[in-house]
Coordinates of C-alpha atoms in Angstrom, one line a residue:
M1 CA 20.3 23.2 7.0
S2 CA 20.5 19.6 6.5
W3 CA 22.8 17.1 4.8
N4 CA 24.3 14.1 4.8
L5 CA 26.7 12.2 3.6
L6 CA 27.2 8.7 2.3
T7 CA 30.0 6.3 1.1
V8 CA 29.0 3.9 -1.9
V9 CA 31.4 0.9 -2.8
D10 CA 31.2 -0.8 -6.4
S11 CA 29.1 0.7 -8.1
T12 CA 28.2 -0.2 -11.9
D13 CA 27.4 3.0 -13.4
G14 CA 28.5 5.6 -11.1
S15 CA 24.7 6.2 -9.4
I16 CA 24.2 5.2 -5.6
A17 CA 21.5 3.2 -6.6
N18 CA 23.1 0.7 -8.7
G19 CA 26.3 0.5 -5.6
T20 CA 26.4 -0.6 -1.6
A21 CA 26.3 2.6 0.7
V22 CA 28.6 1.8 3.5
S23 CA 25.9 2.9 6.3
D24 CA 26.7 0.9 9.6
W25 CA 30.1 2.6 9.9
T26 CA 30.8 5.8 11.8
L27 CA 32.4 8.7 10.0
N28 CA 35.4 9.9 11.5
E29 CA 36.5 12.4 8.5
I30 CA 36.7 12.4 5.2
I31 CA 39.3 15.1 2.6
V32 CA 38.7 15.2 -0.9
N33 CA 41.5 16.5 -3.0
H34 CA 40.5 18.3 -6.6
G35 CA 42.6 20.1 -8.4
R36 CA 45.5 21.9 -8.0
N37 CA 47.1 24.4 -5.1
S38 CA 48.7 27.2 -7.4
I39 CA 48.9 27.9 -11.3
G40 CA 52.2 27.0 -11.7
E41 CA 51.8 23.5 -11.0
D42 CA 50.4 20.3 -13.1
V43 CA 47.2 18.5 -11.8
P44 CA 47.7 15.5 -10.1
P45 CA 45.0 13.2 -10.2
S46 CA 41.9 13.8 -7.6
N47 CA 42.3 12.1 -4.3
A48 CA 40.3 11.1 -1.0
T49 CA 41.1 9.9 2.7
L50 CA 38.6 8.6 4.0
G51 CA 38.5 7.6 7.8
F52 CA 36.0 5.7 9.7
I53 CA 35.7 4.4 13.4
W54 CA 34.9 0.9 13.6
D55 CA 35.0 -2.0 16.3
A56 CA 35.4 -5.5 15.9
S57 CA 32.0 -6.8 16.8
G58 CA 29.9 -4.4 14.5
A59 CA 32.1 -3.7 11.2
P60 CA 31.6 -5.4 7.9
N61 CA 33.7 -7.0 6.5
L62 CA 37.5 -6.0 6.0
D63 CA 38.5 -7.9 3.6
G64 CA 36.3 -6.2 1.0
F65 CA 38.5 -3.5 0.7
V66 CA 40.9 -4.4 -2.0
I67 CA 43.2 -2.3 -4.2
G68 CA 40.8 -1.1 -6.8
R69 CA 37.9 -1.3 -5.8
R70 CA 35.3 1.7 -6.8
V71 CA 34.6 4.1 -3.9
Q72 CA 32.3 7.2 -4.0
V73 CA 31.3 10.0 -1.4
W74 CA 28.0 11.7 -2.0
L75 CA 26.4 14.8 -0.3
Q76 CA 22.8 14.4 0.1
I77 CA 21.1 17.5 1.1
D78 CA 17.1 17.5 2.1
A79 CA 15.6 20.1 0.0
Y80 CA 16.9 18.3 -3.3
P81 CA 16.4 14.3 -2.3
T82 CA 16.5 13.4 -5.8
T83 CA 19.6 15.3 -6.8
P84 CA 22.9 13.9 -4.7
I85 CA 26.1 15.1 -5.4
C86 CA 28.8 12.8 -5.5
L87 CA 32.0 14.8 -4.2
F88 CA 34.7 12.0 -5.3
D89 CA 34.8 9.0 -7.3
G90 CA 37.8 6.7 -7.4
G91 CA 39.5 3.5 -6.7
I92 CA 41.1 2.1 -3.7
T93 CA 45.0 2.7 -3.5
D94 CA 45.6 2.2 0.2
V95 CA 43.9 0.9 3.8
V96 CA 45.5 0.7 6.7
V97 CA 43.4 -0.7 10.1
T98 CA 44.2 0.5 13.6
D99 CA 42.4 -0.5 16.9
T100 CA 39.8 1.8 15.9
I101 CA 40.3 3.6 12.5
L102 CA 40.2 2.1 9.3
S103 CA 41.7 4.6 6.5
I104 CA 41.2 4.6 3.0
I105 CA 43.2 6.4 0.3
A106 CA 41.5 6.6 -3.2
V107 CA 42.6 7.7 -6.7
T108 CA 40.7 9.2 -9.5
R109 CA 41.2 7.0 -12.4
P110 CA 41.8 9.2 -15.6
L111 CA 45.1 11.0 -15.1
A112 CA 46.5 8.4 -12.6
E113 CA 46.4 6.0 -15.9
I114 CA 47.9 7.9 -18.1
G115 CA 50.4 8.7 -15.4
R116 CA 51.6 4.8 -15.3
Q117 CA 52.2 4.2 -18.8
T118 CA 54.9 4.4 -20.9
V119 CA 54.0 4.7 -24.5
T120 CA 56.2 4.8 -28.2
L121 CA 55.7 6.7 -30.7
G122 CA 56.3 5.6 -34.8
T123 CA 55.2 8.1 -36.6
A124 CA 55.6 12.0 -35.7
I125 CA 52.5 13.5 -35.3
T126 CA 51.9 17.3 -37.0
N127 CA 48.8 18.5 -36.2
T128 CA 47.1 21.0 -33.7
V129 CA 47.0 20.3 -30.1
A130 CA 43.5 18.9 -30.3
N131 CA 43.8 16.6 -32.4
A132 CA 47.8 15.3 -31.0
L133 CA 46.0 15.2 -27.5
S134 CA 43.5 12.3 -29.2
T135 CA 46.1 10.7 -31.2
L136 CA 48.8 10.4 -28.0
Y137 CA 46.1 9.1 -25.1
A138 CA 45.1 6.4 -28.1
L139 CA 49.0 4.7 -28.0
G140 CA 47.7 4.0 -24.2
S141 CA 45.6 1.0 -22.6
Q142 CA 43.8 3.0 -20.6
D143 CA 39.6 3.3 -20.6
P144 CA 38.5 5.6 -22.8
R145 CA 38.3 8.6 -20.7
L146 CA 39.2 11.4 -23.1
G147 CA 37.0 14.2 -22.7
T148 CA 36.8 17.5 -24.9
T149 CA 40.1 18.4 -26.1
I150 CA 40.5 21.9 -27.5
G151 CA 43.4 24.0 -29.0
S152 CA 44.4 25.3 -32.7
T153 CA 48.1 25.9 -31.9
A154 CA 50.3 23.7 -34.5
V155 CA 52.3 21.0 -32.6
R156 CA 55.1 18.6 -33.7
V157 CA 55.7 15.6 -31.5
E158 CA 58.8 13.9 -32.6
T159 CA 59.0 9.7 -32.8
F160 CA 60.4 8.7 -29.2
E161 CA 60.6 5.2 -27.7
T162 CA 58.9 4.6 -24.0
E163 CA 58.4 7.9 -22.9
N164 CA 55.6 8.6 -19.8
L165 CA 52.4 9.5 -21.7
L166 CA 51.2 12.4 -19.5
G167 CA 54.2 14.1 -19.7
V168 CA 54.0 14.3 -23.3
M169 CA 50.5 15.2 -23.0
R170 CA 51.2 18.0 -20.5
E171 CA 53.8 19.2 -23.2
V172 CA 51.4 19.6 -26.0
A173 CA 48.5 21.0 -23.6
A174 CA 51.2 24.0 -22.5
S175 CA 51.4 24.8 -26.4
E176 CA 48.6 26.4 -25.9
I177 CA 48.4 29.6 -24.1
G178 CA 47.4 28.8 -20.4
G179 CA 46.7 25.4 -21.7
Y180 CA 47.0 22.2 -19.3
L181 CA 45.5 19.0 -18.5
T182 CA 43.1 18.2 -15.7
Q183 CA 40.3 16.2 -15.0
S184 CA 36.1 16.5 -15.0
M185 CA 34.9 17.0 -11.5
P186 CA 32.7 13.7 -10.5
W187 CA 29.8 15.6 -9.6
G188 CA 26.5 16.2 -11.8
P189 CA 23.4 17.8 -11.5
T190 CA 21.4 14.6 -11.5
V191 CA 22.5 11.0 -10.5
V192 CA 20.6 9.9 -13.8
G193 CA 23.4 12.3 -15.7
Y194 CA 26.1 10.9 -14.3
T195 CA 27.3 7.7 -15.3
S196 CA 30.5 7.3 -16.2
G197 CA 32.7 9.1 -13.7
P198 CA 35.9 11.8 -14.6
H199 CA 37.1 12.6 -17.8
I200 CA 40.1 13.8 -19.0
I201 CA 40.3 17.6 -20.5
N202 CA 42.6 20.0 -22.0
R203 CA 42.1 23.5 -20.7
N204 CA 43.5 27.1 -22.0
V205 CA 43.0 30.5 -21.6
S206 CA 39.5 30.5 -23.4
N207 CA 38.2 28.7 -20.3
R208 CA 38.7 32.0 -18.5
S209 CA 36.8 34.4 -20.6
Q210 CA 33.8 34.6 -18.5
L211 CA 33.1 38.2 -17.2
T212 CA 31.2 37.4 -14.4
P213 CA 31.5 35.4 -11.6
D214 CA 29.9 31.7 -10.9
I215 CA 29.9 32.4 -7.1
T216 CA 29.9 35.8 -5.2
F217 CA 31.1 34.8 -1.6
T218 CA 29.5 36.8 1.6
G219 CA 31.8 38.0 4.1
S220 CA 30.2 35.4 6.7
E221 CA 31.1 32.4 4.2
I222 CA 34.8 33.2 4.2
V223 CA 36.6 32.0 7.1
D224 CA 38.6 35.0 8.4
V225 CA 42.3 33.6 8.3
W226 CA 43.2 34.7 5.1
R227 CA 47.1 36.2 3.9
F228 CA 47.7 38.2 1.2
E229 CA 51.2 38.5 -0.1
R230 CA 54.1 40.1 -1.9
H231 CA 57.2 38.4 -2.7
Q232 CA 60.0 39.0 -5.3
D233 CA 59.9 35.6 -6.5
Q234 CA 55.9 35.8 -7.4
L235 CA 56.6 37.7 -10.6
V236 CA 58.0 36.9 -13.8
N237 CA 59.9 39.3 -16.4
R238 CA 61.6 36.4 -18.4
V239 CA 60.2 33.4 -20.1
T240 CA 61.6 30.9 -21.9
V241 CA 59.5 28.8 -24.3
F242 CA 61.1 25.5 -25.3
G243 CA 59.3 23.7 -28.8
T244 CA 60.1 21.4 -31.0
E245 CA 63.4 22.2 -32.5
N246 CA 63.3 21.9 -36.8
A247 CA 65.9 23.6 -39.2
T248 CA 62.5 25.0 -41.0
D249 CA 59.7 25.6 -38.6
F250 CA 61.8 26.2 -35.2
P251 CA 65.3 26.7 -36.1
D252 CA 66.5 27.3 -32.0
G253 CA 63.7 25.0 -30.7
Y254 CA 63.2 27.9 -27.8
W255 CA 62.1 31.3 -27.7
V256 CA 62.9 33.8 -24.6
E257 CA 61.1 37.1 -23.7
D258 CA 62.1 40.1 -21.4
N259 CA 60.8 42.9 -19.3
T260 CA 63.7 44.6 -19.0
T261 CA 61.9 47.5 -16.9
S262 CA 60.7 44.6 -14.5
I263 CA 64.0 43.3 -14.2
D264 CA 65.8 46.4 -13.5
D265 CA 63.1 46.6 -10.5
Y266 CA 62.9 43.7 -9.3
G267 CA 65.9 41.2 -10.4
L268 CA 65.7 38.8 -12.8
N269 CA 62.9 35.5 -12.3
E270 CA 62.9 33.5 -15.2
L271 CA 60.1 30.9 -16.1
E272 CA 60.8 27.9 -18.2
I273 CA 57.9 26.3 -19.9
A274 CA 58.3 22.9 -21.9
T275 CA 55.8 22.1 -25.0
R276 CA 55.7 20.7 -28.1
I277 CA 55.3 23.9 -30.4
R278 CA 55.7 24.0 -33.8
Y279 CA 56.3 27.2 -34.8
D280 CA 58.6 30.3 -33.1
T281 CA 55.4 32.7 -33.7
D282 CA 53.2 30.8 -31.4
A283 CA 56.3 30.3 -28.8
E284 CA 56.7 34.1 -29.1
A285 CA 53.0 34.6 -28.1
V286 CA 52.7 32.2 -25.2
A287 CA 56.5 34.0 -23.9
N288 CA 54.6 37.4 -24.0
D289 CA 51.2 36.3 -22.6
K290 CA 53.2 35.2 -19.5
L291 CA 54.7 38.6 -18.8
D292 CA 52.1 40.4 -19.7
R293 CA 50.5 38.7 -16.6
Y294 CA 53.5 38.2 -14.1
Y295 CA 55.8 41.5 -14.3
V296 CA 53.7 43.5 -11.6
N297 CA 54.3 42.9 -7.9
G298 CA 50.2 42.6 -7.0
W299 CA 48.8 41.2 -4.2
I300 CA 49.0 37.3 -4.2
I301 CA 46.3 35.4 -2.1
E302 CA 46.8 31.3 -2.6
E303 CA 43.9 30.1 -0.3
L304 CA 40.6 31.1 1.1
D305 CA 38.7 28.8 3.5
V306 CA 34.9 28.5 2.6
L307 CA 32.2 27.5 5.5
L308 CA 29.8 25.1 3.6
G309 CA 28.2 23.2 7.0
P310 CA 26.2 26.6 8.2
M311 CA 24.8 27.5 4.6
S312 CA 21.3 26.9 3.8
D313 CA 20.2 23.9 1.6
A314 CA 19.2 26.2 -1.4
R315 CA 22.9 27.7 -1.2
L316 CA 24.9 25.1 -0.6
F317 CA 22.9 22.9 -3.3
A318 CA 23.9 25.9 -5.7
V319 CA 27.8 26.9 -4.5
L320 CA 28.4 23.0 -5.2
D321 CA 26.9 22.8 -8.3
D322 CA 29.4 26.1 -9.3
L323 CA 32.0 25.2 -7.5
N324 CA 34.9 23.5 -9.4
P325 CA 38.7 23.8 -10.5
D326 CA 38.3 26.9 -13.3
A327 CA 35.0 28.5 -11.3
F328 CA 35.1 32.1 -11.2
I329 CA 34.6 33.4 -7.7
Q330 CA 34.3 36.7 -6.4
I331 CA 35.0 38.0 -2.2
P332 CA 34.0 41.1 -0.8
T333 CA 37.0 44.0 -1.0
I334 CA 38.9 43.0 2.7
F335 CA 41.1 46.2 2.2
T336 CA 42.1 48.7 -0.4
G337 CA 43.6 47.6 -3.1
A338 CA 42.9 43.8 -2.4
P339 CA 41.8 41.8 -5.7
T340 CA 38.1 40.7 -4.6
L341 CA 37.9 38.6 -8.4
F342 CA 39.8 34.9 -8.3
F343 CA 39.7 31.6 -10.6
V344 CA 39.6 28.1 -8.5
E345 CA 42.8 26.0 -9.1
G346 CA 42.1 23.5 -6.5
I347 CA 39.7 22.6 -3.8
T348 CA 40.3 20.5 -0.4
F349 CA 36.8 19.3 1.1
T350 CA 37.1 18.6 4.4
L351 CA 33.9 16.6 6.0
G352 CA 32.3 15.1 9.2
R353 CA 29.7 14.3 10.4
H354 CA 28.5 17.6 11.5
N355 CA 31.3 20.1 9.5
M356 CA 31.8 20.8 6.2
N357 CA 34.3 23.1 4.9
A358 CA 36.5 23.7 1.6
R359 CA 40.0 25.2 1.4
L360 CA 40.0 26.9 -1.9
Y361 CA 43.4 27.5 -3.8
V362 CA 42.9 30.3 -6.0
S363 CA 44.7 33.0 -8.4
T364 CA 44.2 36.5 -9.1
A365 CA 41.7 36.8 -12.4
G366 CA 43.9 39.1 -13.8
Y367 CA 46.5 37.1 -13.7
S368 CA 45.1 33.9 -15.1
R369 CA 42.4 34.8 -17.6
G370 CA 43.0 36.3 -21.0
A371 CA 41.5 39.8 -22.0
Q372 CA 38.0 40.7 -22.9
Q373 CA 37.4 40.2 -26.5
W374 CA 35.5 42.8 -28.5
Q375 CA 32.4 40.9 -28.7
Q376 CA 31.9 40.3 -25.0
V377 CA 31.6 44.2 -24.2
T378 CA 28.1 45.1 -23.2
P379 CA 26.7 46.6 -26.4
T380 CA 25.5 49.9 -24.8
R381 CA 29.2 50.1 -23.4
T382 CA 30.4 54.2 -25.0
W383 CA 34.3 55.6 -24.4
A384 CA 33.1 58.0 -22.2
T385 CA 31.9 55.9 -19.7
V386 CA 34.8 53.4 -19.8
P387 CA 36.5 54.5 -16.5
A388 CA 39.6 57.1 -17.2
T389 CA 42.5 54.9 -14.7
L390 CA 41.5 51.9 -16.6
T391 CA 44.8 50.3 -18.4
W392 CA 45.1 47.6 -20.8
S393 CA 46.6 44.9 -18.6
G394 CA 44.1 46.0 -15.6
S395 CA 41.1 45.5 -18.2
R396 CA 41.7 41.8 -17.1
L397 CA 40.1 42.7 -13.9
V398 CA 37.0 44.1 -14.7
E399 CA 34.0 43.5 -16.8
L400 CA 33.1 46.3 -19.4

């Protein structure tokens, strides 16, 4: 176990070699946030707070830390000297200096850029989610950082004036089952492969179709501060999906689905989803998908703390290489009936000179992934070997 944190500024291509390492400052603490805190939230831009201890006699020029300056946080693992891992890449937004501490706040650019822009659409868009996202993104003036856009659902974006670009794109992304906008993580397997920084991407339920965990954590790696909960307001038994009102395609402009048994048992808990869906049949599919996931009152755990610092070099590299929002993880059974499979919604790294932890914001796998498809079932599986207690809704939780 041997690793070192490195802060780099002014990289011209995203690599350490073409930037300047801030090596003569003493690190106090770095906190890096990626993704969202729960599955029901929009994804904010990644951000970091960097704290350094300094004194007037030994500090570099403070005036160099101007707004917009590129700053990166790298992790160098001794056993992997040629493959450092970039934990953060962003631009400075705030600088605060006290008598002993320099604090820098930085934000990753892609989502922040479109979140600041208002645009006008002069011609209505009638297309798929993927193509609509590309067309909308081109209305803005940000760098070309739109990555993979997916989604075949038909959407209609009517003409508008001065709407927030991120808001419109989020409604288009939500038109897919499980769809949302996020940004790719800043790290890559090698420095050579990492040149342009994070990109905006569109995720949907198909991104969570894998059945084998990306990472299986051991009991010693999970900090023993977990908390499972059951609350009435954590289930959903009515879903209203708003789409694009049109007399031919979508007469009412919204679709409502109820689970009456759940309403009778627990009371009404409603979820509203704003989309740009064109057809009411697609809105019905989105609404029913949400009900299938959230109408039961299961165990919920919102976060897990992972000890990264004590890991061996090989284990640390393997974990960080796979750890990102949407990663599928497994933990040991904590008590009978407690879930063990989760998708990562967000990550908070707390980085110090001697310690390194990750708080994972998670959602239970059965609530956030699609049901297994026939072609994904193991070819040797027979009906006789399927567990007798397995239900269709429970099939999201197991691999067949």
